[in-house]
Tab-separated table of C-alpha atoms and ligand atoms in Angstrom:
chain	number	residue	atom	x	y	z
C	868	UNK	CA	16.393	90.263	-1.662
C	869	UNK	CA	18.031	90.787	1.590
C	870	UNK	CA	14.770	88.484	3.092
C	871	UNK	CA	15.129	85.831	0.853
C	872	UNK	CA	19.220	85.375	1.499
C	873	UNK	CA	17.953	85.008	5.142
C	874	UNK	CA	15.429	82.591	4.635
C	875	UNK	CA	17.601	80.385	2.399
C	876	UNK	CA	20.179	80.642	5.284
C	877	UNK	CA	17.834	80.076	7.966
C	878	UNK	CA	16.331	76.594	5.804
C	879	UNK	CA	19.774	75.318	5.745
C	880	UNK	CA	20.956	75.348	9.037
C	881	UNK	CA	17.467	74.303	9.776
C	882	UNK	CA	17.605	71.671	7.223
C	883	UNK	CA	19.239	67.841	8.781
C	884	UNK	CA	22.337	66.566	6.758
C	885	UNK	CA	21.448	64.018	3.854
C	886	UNK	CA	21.448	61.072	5.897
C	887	UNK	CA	21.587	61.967	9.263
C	888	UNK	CA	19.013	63.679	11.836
C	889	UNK	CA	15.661	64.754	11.330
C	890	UNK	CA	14.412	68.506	12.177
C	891	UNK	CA	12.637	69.320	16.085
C	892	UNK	CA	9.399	70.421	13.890
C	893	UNK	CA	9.379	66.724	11.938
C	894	UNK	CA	9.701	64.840	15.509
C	895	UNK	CA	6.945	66.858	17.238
C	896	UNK	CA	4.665	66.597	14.227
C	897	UNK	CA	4.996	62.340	14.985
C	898	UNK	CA	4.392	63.059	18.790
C	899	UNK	CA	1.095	65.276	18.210
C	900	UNK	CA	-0.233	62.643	15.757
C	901	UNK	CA	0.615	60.249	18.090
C	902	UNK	CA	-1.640	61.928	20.564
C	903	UNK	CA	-4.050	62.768	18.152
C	904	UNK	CA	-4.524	58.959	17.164
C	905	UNK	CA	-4.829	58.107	20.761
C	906	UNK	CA	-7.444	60.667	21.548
C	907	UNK	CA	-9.716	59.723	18.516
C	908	UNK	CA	-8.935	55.804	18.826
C	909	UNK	CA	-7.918	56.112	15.353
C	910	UNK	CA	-4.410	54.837	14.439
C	911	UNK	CA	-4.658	55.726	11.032
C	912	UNK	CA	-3.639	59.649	12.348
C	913	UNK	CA	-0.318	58.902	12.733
C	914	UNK	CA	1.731	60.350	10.418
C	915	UNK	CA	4.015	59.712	8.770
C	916	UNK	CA	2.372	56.562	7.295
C	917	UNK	CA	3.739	53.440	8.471
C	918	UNK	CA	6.441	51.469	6.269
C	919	UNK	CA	5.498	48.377	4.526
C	920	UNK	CA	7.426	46.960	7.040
C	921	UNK	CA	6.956	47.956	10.439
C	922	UNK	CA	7.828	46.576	13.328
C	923	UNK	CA	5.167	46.867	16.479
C	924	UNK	CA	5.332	46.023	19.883
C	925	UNK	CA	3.139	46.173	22.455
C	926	UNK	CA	4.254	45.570	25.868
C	927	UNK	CA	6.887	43.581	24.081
C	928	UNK	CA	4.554	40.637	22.012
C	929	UNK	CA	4.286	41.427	18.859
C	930	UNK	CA	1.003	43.335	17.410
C	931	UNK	CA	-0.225	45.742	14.560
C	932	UNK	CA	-1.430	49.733	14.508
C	933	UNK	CA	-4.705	48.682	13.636
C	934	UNK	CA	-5.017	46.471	16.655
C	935	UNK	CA	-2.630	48.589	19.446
C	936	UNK	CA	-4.172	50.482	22.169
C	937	UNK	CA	-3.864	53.555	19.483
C	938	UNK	CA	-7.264	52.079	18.527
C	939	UNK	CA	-9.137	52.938	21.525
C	940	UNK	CA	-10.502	56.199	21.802
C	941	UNK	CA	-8.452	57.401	25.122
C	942	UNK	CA	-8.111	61.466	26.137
C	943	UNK	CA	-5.170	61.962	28.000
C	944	UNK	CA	-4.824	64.176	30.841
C	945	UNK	CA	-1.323	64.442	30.568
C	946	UNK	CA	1.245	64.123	28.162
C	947	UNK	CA	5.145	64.416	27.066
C	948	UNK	CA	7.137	64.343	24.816
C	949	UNK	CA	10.859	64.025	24.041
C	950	UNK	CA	12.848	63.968	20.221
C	951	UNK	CA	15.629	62.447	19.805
C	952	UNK	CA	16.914	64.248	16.140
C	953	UNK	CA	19.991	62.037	15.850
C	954	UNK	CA	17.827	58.738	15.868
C	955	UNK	CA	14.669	60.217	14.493
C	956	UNK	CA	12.537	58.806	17.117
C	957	UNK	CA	10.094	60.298	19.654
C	958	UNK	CA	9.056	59.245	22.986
C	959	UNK	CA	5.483	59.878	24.234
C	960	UNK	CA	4.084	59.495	27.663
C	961	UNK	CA	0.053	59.986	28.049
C	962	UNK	CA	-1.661	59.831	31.346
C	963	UNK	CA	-5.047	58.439	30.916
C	964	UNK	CA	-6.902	59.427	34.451
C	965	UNK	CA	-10.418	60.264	33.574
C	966	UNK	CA	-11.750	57.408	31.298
C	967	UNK	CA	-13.792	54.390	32.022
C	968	UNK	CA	-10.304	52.527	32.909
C	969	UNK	CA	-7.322	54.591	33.563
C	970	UNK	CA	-3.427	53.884	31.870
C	971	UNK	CA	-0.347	55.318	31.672
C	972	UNK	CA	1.198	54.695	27.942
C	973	UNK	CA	4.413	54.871	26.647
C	974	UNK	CA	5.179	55.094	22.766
C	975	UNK	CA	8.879	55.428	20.915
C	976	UNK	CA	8.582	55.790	17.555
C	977	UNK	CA	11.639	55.800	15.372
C	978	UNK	CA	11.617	56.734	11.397
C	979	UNK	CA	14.457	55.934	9.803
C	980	UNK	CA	17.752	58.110	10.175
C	981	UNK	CA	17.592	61.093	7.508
C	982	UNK	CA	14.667	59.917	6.549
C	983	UNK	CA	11.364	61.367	7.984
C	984	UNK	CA	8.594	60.098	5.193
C	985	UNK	CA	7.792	56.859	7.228
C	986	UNK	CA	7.592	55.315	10.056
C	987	UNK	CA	9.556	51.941	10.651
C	988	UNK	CA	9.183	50.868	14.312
C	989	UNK	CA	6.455	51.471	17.040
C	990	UNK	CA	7.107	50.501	20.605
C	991	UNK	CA	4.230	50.991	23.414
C	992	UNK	CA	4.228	50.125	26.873
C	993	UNK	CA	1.226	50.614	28.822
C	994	UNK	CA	0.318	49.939	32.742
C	995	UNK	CA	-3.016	50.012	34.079
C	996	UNK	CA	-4.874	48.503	37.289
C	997	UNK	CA	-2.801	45.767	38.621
C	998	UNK	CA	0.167	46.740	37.187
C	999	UNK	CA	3.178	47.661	39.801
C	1000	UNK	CA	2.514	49.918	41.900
C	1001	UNK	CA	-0.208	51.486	39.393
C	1002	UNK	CA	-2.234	54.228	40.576
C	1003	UNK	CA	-3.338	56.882	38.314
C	1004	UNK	CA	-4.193	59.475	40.571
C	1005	UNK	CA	-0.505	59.667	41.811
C	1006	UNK	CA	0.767	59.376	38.203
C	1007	UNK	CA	-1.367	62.223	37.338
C	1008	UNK	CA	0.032	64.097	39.957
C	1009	UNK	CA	3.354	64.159	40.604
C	1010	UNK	CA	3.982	63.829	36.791
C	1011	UNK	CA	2.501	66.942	36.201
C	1012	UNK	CA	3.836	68.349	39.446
C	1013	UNK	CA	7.763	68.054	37.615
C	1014	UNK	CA	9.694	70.468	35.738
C	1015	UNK	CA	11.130	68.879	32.110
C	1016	UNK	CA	11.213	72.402	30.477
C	1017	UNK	CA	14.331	72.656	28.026
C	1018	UNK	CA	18.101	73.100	29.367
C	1019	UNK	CA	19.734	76.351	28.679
C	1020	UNK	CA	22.306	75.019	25.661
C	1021	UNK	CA	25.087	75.242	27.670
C	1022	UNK	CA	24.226	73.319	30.200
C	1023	UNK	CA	23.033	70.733	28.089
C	1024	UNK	CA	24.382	67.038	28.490
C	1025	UNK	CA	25.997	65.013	25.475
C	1026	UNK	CA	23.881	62.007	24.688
C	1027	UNK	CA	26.354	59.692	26.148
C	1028	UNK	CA	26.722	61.248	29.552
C	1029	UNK	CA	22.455	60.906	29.788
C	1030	UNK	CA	22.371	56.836	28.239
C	1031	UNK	CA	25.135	56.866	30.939
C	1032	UNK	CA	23.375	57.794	33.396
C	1033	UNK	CA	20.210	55.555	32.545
C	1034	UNK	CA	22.374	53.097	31.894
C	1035	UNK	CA	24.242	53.011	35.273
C	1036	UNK	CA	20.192	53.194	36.597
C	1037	UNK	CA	19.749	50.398	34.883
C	1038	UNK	CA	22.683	48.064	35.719
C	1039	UNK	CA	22.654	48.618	39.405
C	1040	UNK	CA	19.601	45.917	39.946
C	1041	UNK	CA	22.147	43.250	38.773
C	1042	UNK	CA	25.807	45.033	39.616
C	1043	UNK	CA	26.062	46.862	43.015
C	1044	UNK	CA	29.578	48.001	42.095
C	1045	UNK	CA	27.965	50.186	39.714
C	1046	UNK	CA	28.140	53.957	40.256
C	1047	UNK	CA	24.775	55.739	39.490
C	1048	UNK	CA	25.133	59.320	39.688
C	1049	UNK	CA	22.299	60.355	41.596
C	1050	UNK	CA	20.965	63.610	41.798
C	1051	UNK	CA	20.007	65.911	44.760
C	1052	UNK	CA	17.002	66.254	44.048
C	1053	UNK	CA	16.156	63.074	42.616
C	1054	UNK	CA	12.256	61.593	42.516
C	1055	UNK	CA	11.350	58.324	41.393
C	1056	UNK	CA	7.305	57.875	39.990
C	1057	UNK	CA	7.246	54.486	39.904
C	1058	UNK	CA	3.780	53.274	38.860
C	1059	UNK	CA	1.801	55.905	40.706
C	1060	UNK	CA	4.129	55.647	44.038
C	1061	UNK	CA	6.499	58.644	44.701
C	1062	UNK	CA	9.794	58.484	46.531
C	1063	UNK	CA	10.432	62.178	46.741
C	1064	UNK	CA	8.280	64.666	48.954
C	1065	UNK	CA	9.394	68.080	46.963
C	1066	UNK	CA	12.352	68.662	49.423
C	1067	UNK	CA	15.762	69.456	48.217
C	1068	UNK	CA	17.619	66.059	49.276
C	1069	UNK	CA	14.969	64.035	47.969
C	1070	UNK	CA	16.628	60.747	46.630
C	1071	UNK	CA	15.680	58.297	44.275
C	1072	UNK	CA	18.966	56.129	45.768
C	1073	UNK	CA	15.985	53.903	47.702
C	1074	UNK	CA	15.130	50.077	47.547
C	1075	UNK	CA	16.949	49.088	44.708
C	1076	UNK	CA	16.751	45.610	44.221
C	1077	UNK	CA	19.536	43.255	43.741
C	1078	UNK	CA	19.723	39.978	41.078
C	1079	UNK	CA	17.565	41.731	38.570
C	1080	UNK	CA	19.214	41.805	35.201
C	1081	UNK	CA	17.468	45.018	32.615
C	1082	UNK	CA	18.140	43.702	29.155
C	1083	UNK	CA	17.082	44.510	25.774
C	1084	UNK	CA	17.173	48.455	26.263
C	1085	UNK	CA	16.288	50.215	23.700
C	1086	UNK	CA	16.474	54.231	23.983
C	1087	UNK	CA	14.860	57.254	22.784
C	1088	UNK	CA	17.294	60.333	23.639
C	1089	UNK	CA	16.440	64.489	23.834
C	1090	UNK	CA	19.539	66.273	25.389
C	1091	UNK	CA	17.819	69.944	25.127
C	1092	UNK	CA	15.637	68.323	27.867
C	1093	UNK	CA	17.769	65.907	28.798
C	1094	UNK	CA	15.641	62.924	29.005
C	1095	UNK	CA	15.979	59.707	28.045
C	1096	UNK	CA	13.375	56.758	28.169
C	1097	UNK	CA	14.650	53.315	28.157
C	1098	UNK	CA	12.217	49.905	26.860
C	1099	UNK	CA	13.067	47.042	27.978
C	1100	UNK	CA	12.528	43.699	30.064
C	1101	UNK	CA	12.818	44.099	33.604
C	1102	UNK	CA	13.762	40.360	34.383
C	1103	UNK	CA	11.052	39.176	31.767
C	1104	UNK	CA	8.232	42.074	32.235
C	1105	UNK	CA	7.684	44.758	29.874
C	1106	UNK	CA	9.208	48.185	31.264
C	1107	UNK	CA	9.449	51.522	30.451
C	1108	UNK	CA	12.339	53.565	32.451
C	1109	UNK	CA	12.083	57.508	31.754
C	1110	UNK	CA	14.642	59.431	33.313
C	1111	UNK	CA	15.533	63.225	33.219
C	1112	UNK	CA	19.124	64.161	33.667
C	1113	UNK	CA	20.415	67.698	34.824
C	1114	UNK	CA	24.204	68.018	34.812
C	1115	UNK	CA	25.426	64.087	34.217
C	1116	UNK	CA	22.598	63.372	37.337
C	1117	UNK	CA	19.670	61.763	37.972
C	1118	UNK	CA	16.883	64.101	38.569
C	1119	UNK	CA	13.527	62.067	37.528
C	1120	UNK	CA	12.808	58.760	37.117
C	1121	UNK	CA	9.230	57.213	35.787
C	1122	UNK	CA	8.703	53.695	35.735
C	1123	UNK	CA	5.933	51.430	34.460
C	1124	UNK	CA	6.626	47.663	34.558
C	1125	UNK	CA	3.686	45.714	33.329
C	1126	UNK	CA	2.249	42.776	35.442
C	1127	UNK	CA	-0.447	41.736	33.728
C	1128	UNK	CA	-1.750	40.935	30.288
C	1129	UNK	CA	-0.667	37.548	27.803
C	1130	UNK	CA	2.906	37.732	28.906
C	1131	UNK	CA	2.626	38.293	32.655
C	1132	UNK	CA	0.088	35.378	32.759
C	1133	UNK	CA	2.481	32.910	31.151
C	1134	UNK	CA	3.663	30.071	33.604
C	1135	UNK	CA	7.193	30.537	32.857
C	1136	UNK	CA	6.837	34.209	33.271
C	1137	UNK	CA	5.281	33.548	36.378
C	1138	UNK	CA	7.915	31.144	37.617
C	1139	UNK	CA	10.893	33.209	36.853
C	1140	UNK	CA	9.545	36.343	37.883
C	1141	UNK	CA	8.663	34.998	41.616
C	1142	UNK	CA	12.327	33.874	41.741
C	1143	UNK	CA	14.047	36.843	40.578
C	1144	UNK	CA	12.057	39.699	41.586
C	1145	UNK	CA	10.658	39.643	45.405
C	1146	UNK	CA	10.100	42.922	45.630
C	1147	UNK	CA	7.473	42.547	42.778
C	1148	UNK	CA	4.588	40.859	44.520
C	1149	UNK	CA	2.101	38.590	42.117
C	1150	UNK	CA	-0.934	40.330	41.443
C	1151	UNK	CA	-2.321	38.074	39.170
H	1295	NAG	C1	-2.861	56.919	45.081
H	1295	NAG	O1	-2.147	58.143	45.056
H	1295	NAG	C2	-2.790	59.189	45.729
H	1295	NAG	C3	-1.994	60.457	45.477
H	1295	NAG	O2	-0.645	60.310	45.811
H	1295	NAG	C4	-2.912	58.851	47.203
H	1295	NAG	O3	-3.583	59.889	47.893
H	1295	NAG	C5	-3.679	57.538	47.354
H	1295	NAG	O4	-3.675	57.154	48.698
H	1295	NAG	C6	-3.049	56.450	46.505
H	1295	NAG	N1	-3.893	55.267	46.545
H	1295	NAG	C7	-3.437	54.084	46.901
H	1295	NAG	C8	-4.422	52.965	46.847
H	1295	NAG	O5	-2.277	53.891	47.232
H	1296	NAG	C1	30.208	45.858	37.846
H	1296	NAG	O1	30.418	47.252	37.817
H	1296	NAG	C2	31.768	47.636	38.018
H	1296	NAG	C3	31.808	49.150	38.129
H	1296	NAG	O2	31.288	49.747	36.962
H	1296	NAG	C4	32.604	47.084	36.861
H	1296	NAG	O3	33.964	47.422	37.066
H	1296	NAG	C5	32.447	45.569	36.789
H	1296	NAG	O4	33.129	45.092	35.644
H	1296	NAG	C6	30.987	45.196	36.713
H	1296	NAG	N1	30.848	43.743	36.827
H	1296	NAG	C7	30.212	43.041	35.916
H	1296	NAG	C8	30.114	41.566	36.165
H	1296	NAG	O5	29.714	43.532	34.911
């Protein structure tokens, strides 16, 4: 008797609010099918089932499950994940070193609030060779080199003080009176290069470029590890921005920004991108 009581207490707090949330267990179920689909090649593993309606993106053009790189049969070496329970969306990162071609893939899912029986939007970005700065070998290893284990609770931060702290990442490229609160540590991976060398005042507060507006964010949050991963265009390329923050700061940053493929080899693309972003070299 006593049991049960405890049971039926532990499924409600467990339990998300009618319309609101969705449980840790429902969110990592979507990330292991997501990884599951991606090692088999087979998008028809991800579960929930897709809504009638959903919305795919890959590398920000428009595209299907069926024909996404979820369809190609790619082991990663490497992968992580973060839930965000108030949106009911994951975020997956797979590193891809040891295959034919290597690639670095980013996926956000998001169900619908409440509402974990089907999936209703599926964003991937994914880098590979000639991509900036792409080098999977340095991916591979600094990724798994960092610490993104979960924050005692009360050290946690709210999810505004972490999309904050992205966001202030984010708006810097196009405001320098923005503050960023960077972190001490603080490592940027971006593509496969690595601004920090393990030391204590690493910084990621290094060549930042100017006249670069980040637009169209759209975030998947996880305070109890205090990451959040931003999609978006980066001028007009695809882009991922990961970030892990540790006390309102900026401790790791992962970038992919994606160089190549239909949209990178569009002559407007081109044009723009060559006037706005310098540091980005053409590697078409
Ligand atoms: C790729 O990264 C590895 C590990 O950091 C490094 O040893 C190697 O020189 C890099 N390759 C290139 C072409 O930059
Ligand atoms: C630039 O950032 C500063 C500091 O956050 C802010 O006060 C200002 O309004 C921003 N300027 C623009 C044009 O957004």
């Amino acid at each position: 008797m006593l049991a049960s009581l405890l049971l039926l207490a532990t499924a409600v707090v467990a339990a998300p609010s009618a319309d609101t949330g969705c449980t840790r267990d429902q969110l990592q179920a979507v990330a292991d099918s997501i990884v599951a689909a991606q090692t088999a090649g087979n998008p028809a593993l991800v579960k929930p089932a897709a809504a009638a309606d959903v919305a795919v993106t890959e590398n920000r053009q428009s595209s299907s499950l069926a024909s996404s790189i979820l369809s190609r049969a790619l082991k990663p070496d490497h992968v992580r994940s973060s839930l965000d329970t108030t949106q009911c969306a994951t975020y997956t990162e797979m590193i891809v070193a040891s295959g034919a071609k290597p690639y670095e893939i980013g996926v956000q899912v998001f169900l619908a609030p409440g509402d974990a029986s089907a999936i209703h939007r599926v964003d991937t970005i994914y880098t590979s060779t000639g991509d900036w700065l792409f080098n999977i070998t340095g991916t591979l290893y600094w990724a798994s080199k960092e610490s993104w284990t979960t924050i005692p609770e009360a050290q946690r931060d709210t999810r505004a003080v972490i999309q904050a702290a992205a966001d202030a990442y984010c708006d810097i490229f196009s405001n320098k009176s923005t503050v960023v609160p960077w972190g001490t540590p603080c490592a940027r991976l971006e593509g496969g290069s690595y601004t920090g060398k393990g030391a204590a005042d690493d910084s990621c507060n290094v060549g930042i470029p100017s006249g670069v507006t980040l637009t169209k964010r759209r975030y998947v949050i996880d305070e109890t590890i205090g990451a959040v991963d931003v999609m978006m265009a980066f001028a007009d390329l695809p882009d991922s921005h990961d970030f892990r923050v540790e006390k309102g700061k900026l401790r790791y940053v992962h970038t992919m920004t994606v160089m190549t493929g239909a949209k990178g080899k569009s002559g407007g693309a081109k044009g723009r991108r060559r006037g706005v972003t310098s540091e980005i070299k053409e590697s078409l």
